[in-house]
Coordinates of C-alpha atoms in Angstrom, one line a residue:
M1 CA 84.8 20.6 132.5
R2 CA 84.0 19.6 136.0
S3 CA 81.2 19.1 137.6
Q4 CA 79.6 19.9 140.8
T5 CA 78.4 17.3 142.5
P6 CA 74.5 17.9 144.4
A7 CA 76.1 19.8 147.8
A8 CA 77.8 22.2 145.7
A9 CA 74.8 23.0 143.4
A10 CA 71.9 23.3 146.9
D11 CA 74.5 25.5 148.8
A12 CA 74.7 28.0 145.3
S13 CA 71.4 28.3 144.6
S14 CA 70.3 28.2 148.9
Q15 CA 72.6 31.7 148.5
P16 CA 70.3 35.4 149.0
T17 CA 70.1 37.3 145.9
P18 CA 72.0 40.1 146.0
W19 CA 69.7 43.1 147.0
W20 CA 70.2 45.3 144.0
R21 CA 68.9 42.5 141.6
V22 CA 65.8 42.3 142.4
G23 CA 62.9 44.3 140.5
F24 CA 60.7 45.6 143.2
V25 CA 64.0 47.2 145.1
W26 CA 64.2 49.6 142.3
L27 CA 60.8 50.0 141.9
V28 CA 60.8 50.9 145.5
F29 CA 63.7 53.1 145.2
G30 CA 63.1 54.3 141.6
G31 CA 60.0 55.8 142.2
P32 CA 60.5 58.4 145.0
L33 CA 64.2 59.4 143.4
T34 CA 62.1 60.6 140.7
V35 CA 60.5 62.2 142.3
V36 CA 63.2 64.5 143.7
V37 CA 65.2 64.6 140.5
A38 CA 61.9 66.3 138.4
S39 CA 61.5 68.7 141.5
L40 CA 65.4 69.5 141.8
V41 CA 64.6 69.8 137.3
T42 CA 61.6 72.2 138.4
V43 CA 63.6 74.1 140.6
A44 CA 66.5 74.9 138.3
I45 CA 63.5 76.3 135.3
A46 CA 62.1 78.2 138.2
V47 CA 65.4 79.6 139.0
S48 CA 66.3 80.2 135.6
G49 CA 63.6 82.0 133.8
A50 CA 62.4 84.2 137.4
E51 CA 61.4 87.4 135.1
E52 CA 61.8 90.8 137.4
V53 CA 59.6 91.4 140.2
L54 CA 57.2 94.5 139.7
T55 CA 57.5 97.1 142.1
A56 CA 54.6 99.6 140.6
P57 CA 51.2 98.7 140.0
S58 CA 50.2 97.4 136.4
Y59 CA 46.8 98.5 137.0
G60 CA 45.2 102.5 137.2
P61 CA 45.9 105.5 134.6
S62 CA 49.9 105.4 134.1
A63 CA 49.3 101.1 133.2
V64 CA 46.1 102.4 130.4
D65 CA 48.6 102.4 126.6
S66 CA 46.7 103.1 123.5
A67 CA 46.0 99.4 122.7
S68 CA 44.3 99.5 125.5
V69 CA 42.1 102.4 125.2
P70 CA 38.7 100.5 123.1
A71 CA 38.4 98.0 125.5
M72 CA 38.3 100.4 128.9
Q73 CA 36.2 102.4 127.1
A74 CA 33.4 98.9 125.8
R75 CA 34.4 98.1 129.7
N76 CA 33.1 101.2 130.8
H77 CA 30.0 101.1 128.9
V78 CA 29.2 98.0 129.9
A79 CA 28.7 98.9 133.6
T80 CA 27.2 102.1 133.3
P81 CA 23.4 101.9 134.3
K82 CA 20.7 102.5 132.0
P83 CA 18.9 106.1 132.3

């Protein structure tokens, strides 16, 4: 095994560290990259699970079914003024 001379050892330690070996660089790049990936996942979920657009209003006489009649009567009773 060859031993390095002090001058060779000083040259090896004075070389700059590559950018991918610095932890702070991964923190700076990792935060925004995580946000971009999360937004793409959110868009994919929203597009794949999209429901159909309603063209008719969901209120009015045609929207009242037999299950909501007691609730409608109670609401109307509460809203009527006392004589």
